[in-house]
Short mmCIF file of C-alpha atoms in Angstrom, two decimals:
data_model
loop_
_atom_site.label_atom_id
_atom_site.label_comp_id
_atom_site.label_asym_id
_atom_site.label_seq_id
_atom_site.Cartn_x
_atom_site.Cartn_y
_atom_site.Cartn_z
CA MET J 643 18.75 -15.84 -5.46
CA SER J 644 17.47 -16.16 -2.18
CA ALA J 645 16.92 -19.87 -1.04
CA GLY J 646 13.33 -18.69 1.10
CA CYS J 647 10.28 -19.68 0.54
CA TRP J 648 7.72 -18.22 -1.25
CA ARG J 649 5.40 -15.66 1.11
CA PRO J 650 2.61 -13.25 0.37
CA ALA J 651 2.71 -10.04 0.79
CA TYR J 652 0.74 -6.60 0.41
CA VAL J 653 1.56 -2.81 -0.20
CA ALA J 654 -0.49 -0.26 -0.42
CA LEU J 655 0.53 2.91 -2.75
CA GLY J 656 -0.01 6.64 -2.92
CA SER J 657 0.73 9.68 -4.24
CA ASN J 658 -0.66 13.27 -4.39
CA LEU J 659 1.76 15.15 -6.48
CA SER J 660 3.57 15.04 -9.99
CA GLY J 661 0.82 13.65 -11.62
CA PRO J 662 -0.66 10.89 -9.08
CA ARG J 663 -2.02 8.19 -11.35
CA ARG J 664 1.16 8.12 -13.51
CA GLN J 665 3.08 7.95 -10.01
CA VAL J 666 0.86 4.76 -8.91
CA GLU J 667 1.48 3.27 -11.91
CA LEU J 668 5.43 4.12 -12.12
CA ALA J 669 5.30 2.43 -8.85
CA PHE J 670 3.53 -0.64 -10.30
CA GLU J 671 6.04 -1.11 -12.56
CA ALA J 672 8.88 -0.79 -10.75
CA LEU J 673 7.37 -3.09 -7.76
CA ALA J 674 6.96 -5.73 -10.62
CA ALA J 675 10.46 -5.39 -11.06
CA LEU J 676 11.91 -6.08 -7.58
CA PRO J 677 14.22 -9.15 -7.12
CA ASP J 678 12.95 -12.48 -5.80
CA THR J 679 9.45 -11.06 -5.63
CA ARG J 680 6.13 -11.40 -8.34
CA LEU J 681 3.77 -8.95 -8.28
CA VAL J 682 0.76 -11.46 -8.49
CA SER J 683 -2.41 -9.25 -7.99
CA ARG J 684 -3.12 -5.26 -8.35
CA SER J 685 -6.34 -3.38 -7.13
CA GLY J 686 -7.67 -0.32 -9.30
CA LEU J 687 -7.24 3.39 -8.75
CA TRP J 688 -8.82 5.35 -5.82
CA ARG J 689 -9.05 8.93 -5.46
CA THR J 690 -9.22 9.50 -1.76
CA ALA J 691 -9.05 12.67 0.77
CA PRO J 692 -5.83 13.48 2.50
CA MET J 693 -5.44 11.71 6.12
CA GLY J 694 -3.42 14.66 7.30
CA PRO J 695 -3.10 18.16 6.13
CA GLN J 696 -6.62 18.61 4.33
CA ASP J 697 -4.29 21.96 2.34
CA GLN J 698 -3.16 19.48 -0.21
CA PRO J 699 -4.72 17.33 -3.10
CA HIS J 700 -6.18 14.78 -3.15
CA PHE J 701 -4.37 11.34 -3.26
CA VAL J 702 -4.67 8.05 -5.80
CA ASN J 703 -4.10 4.88 -3.88
CA ALA J 704 -3.80 1.59 -4.38
CA ALA J 705 -2.89 -1.82 -3.30
CA ALA J 706 -0.35 -4.65 -4.37
CA GLY J 707 -0.11 -8.39 -3.71
CA PHE J 708 3.06 -10.02 -4.08
CA LEU J 709 4.52 -13.18 -3.35
CA THR J 710 8.35 -12.67 -2.76
CA ARG J 711 11.19 -14.63 -1.52
CA LEU J 712 12.65 -11.75 0.57
CA PRO J 713 12.41 -11.41 4.18
CA PRO J 714 9.99 -8.75 5.95
CA ARG J 715 12.77 -6.14 6.41
CA ASP J 716 14.65 -6.68 3.15
CA PHE J 717 11.02 -6.27 1.36
CA LEU J 718 10.61 -3.26 3.24
CA ALA J 719 14.12 -2.00 2.46
CA ALA J 720 13.31 -2.73 -1.32
CA LEU J 721 10.48 -0.72 -1.32
CA LYS J 722 11.94 2.24 0.54
CA ALA J 723 14.72 2.27 -2.37
CA VAL J 724 11.48 2.55 -4.93
CA GLU J 725 10.42 4.94 -3.29
CA ARG J 726 13.66 6.92 -3.23
CA ARG J 727 14.23 6.13 -6.77
CA MET J 728 11.11 7.66 -7.54
CA GLY J 729 12.27 11.26 -6.01
CA ARG J 730 10.63 10.65 -2.35
CA THR J 731 11.62 13.04 0.08
CA GLU J 732 9.98 13.24 3.75
CA PRO J 733 6.85 15.55 3.50
CA ALA J 734 7.59 18.99 5.64
CA ALA J 735 4.30 18.10 7.56
CA ARG J 736 3.38 14.38 8.72
CA TRP J 737 1.01 12.84 6.40
CA GLY J 738 1.88 16.04 4.27
CA PRO J 739 1.98 15.84 0.44
CA ARG J 740 4.31 13.10 -1.08
CA VAL J 741 5.29 12.19 -4.74
CA ILE J 742 5.03 8.21 -3.73
CA ASP J 743 4.13 6.16 -0.68
CA LEU J 744 4.60 2.50 -0.40
CA ASP J 745 3.62 0.80 3.02
CA LEU J 746 3.88 -2.64 3.41
CA VAL J 747 0.97 -3.51 5.50
CA ALA J 748 0.88 -7.30 5.98
CA TYR J 749 3.60 -9.98 5.07
CA ALA J 750 2.43 -13.64 5.58
CA ASP J 751 1.13 -14.36 8.71
CA GLU J 752 3.82 -12.22 10.73
CA ARG J 753 3.17 -10.21 13.57
CA ILE J 754 6.04 -7.63 14.29
CA ASP J 755 6.81 -4.74 16.27
CA GLU J 756 10.05 -3.70 15.93
CA PRO J 757 11.80 -0.15 15.49
CA GLY J 758 11.04 0.49 11.64
CA LEU J 759 9.01 -2.65 11.21
CA SER J 760 5.26 -3.10 12.57
CA LEU J 761 3.32 -6.09 11.04
CA PRO J 762 0.29 -5.88 10.24
CA HIS J 763 0.78 -2.12 9.17
CA PRO J 764 -0.73 -0.89 12.90
CA GLY J 765 -3.39 1.97 10.95
CA LEU J 766 -4.26 -0.86 8.52
CA HIS J 767 -7.96 -1.48 10.00
CA GLN J 768 -8.71 2.31 10.36
CA ARG J 769 -7.83 3.45 6.88
CA ASN J 770 -10.37 3.54 4.00
CA PHE J 771 -7.53 4.33 1.29
CA VAL J 772 -6.08 1.56 2.51
CA LEU J 773 -8.87 -1.22 2.99
CA TYR J 774 -10.87 -0.25 -0.33
CA PRO J 775 -7.88 -1.05 -2.34
CA LEU J 776 -6.61 -3.81 -0.73
CA SER J 777 -10.39 -5.28 -0.54
CA GLU J 778 -10.41 -5.62 -4.53
CA ILE J 779 -7.65 -8.00 -4.27
CA ALA J 780 -7.63 -9.78 -0.83
CA ALA J 781 -11.18 -9.46 0.57
CA GLU J 782 -10.48 -13.01 2.44
CA LEU J 783 -6.71 -12.04 3.55
CA TRP J 784 -6.75 -12.83 7.51
CA VAL J 785 -5.13 -9.62 8.94
CA PRO J 786 -3.47 -11.25 12.54
CA GLY J 787 -4.80 -9.70 15.59
CA LEU J 788 -7.68 -8.36 13.33
CA ASP J 789 -10.16 -9.63 11.31
CA ARG J 790 -10.26 -10.00 7.35
CA VAL J 791 -9.76 -7.30 4.85
CA GLY J 792 -13.48 -7.15 3.33
CA ARG J 793 -14.63 -7.50 7.43
CA LEU J 794 -12.52 -4.35 7.89
CA ARG J 795 -13.46 -2.71 5.12
CA GLU J 796 -17.37 -2.95 6.15
CA ARG J 797 -16.17 -1.24 9.34
CA VAL J 798 -14.58 1.74 7.69
CA SER J 799 -16.39 5.08 6.41
CA PRO J 800 -16.68 5.19 2.62
CA ALA J 801 -16.43 9.06 2.91
CA GLY J 802 -13.78 10.79 0.52
CA ILE J 803 -13.11 8.04 -0.92
CA GLU J 804 -13.95 6.96 -4.86
CA ARG J 805 -13.13 4.30 -7.19
CA LEU J 806 -11.44 5.60 -10.33
CA ALA J 807 -12.22 4.61 -13.83
CA ALA J 808 -9.68 2.99 -16.26
CA ARG J 809 -9.08 6.72 -17.75
CA GLY J 810 -9.90 10.13 -16.40
CA ALA J 811 -9.31 13.35 -15.53
CA GLY J 812 -9.80 15.22 -12.41
CA ASP J 813 -6.95 12.28 -10.31
CA ASP J 814 -4.05 14.76 -11.19
#
């Protein structure tokens, strides 16, 4: 066990291959099992248009809130290990299709800009597919240097995003 204190961390989840709804659910399960980490909140699922090339399936996106004792780099490494175990490979095109994508979007009040780790995530404030799910679980979260998640959500377009029912067709 790590001797560190518990710190909040937020992750954006997304998939548009191999049964996206199921992939996101499997990712929630894998994330809940991370060492020195507790899954404390999870958003509903959202169907979203792809940000990159449009000739790919829509995504299923979600957000998760954690308490973790892992330092930011170790927590990110744990996310990348989950992606690999779930079959993630680098897409052929930037923002292309993927089985699973796990992005560390915020970690406590950390501001980090290092190779391989930027916190808060640099695209967080522009991405409806991150802000809509994240606002369900952390609308009052202060994103260092930006604003509260709920206010950031108000500034992005709802175009191409819809909340999925608990169970339903059309999302895979």
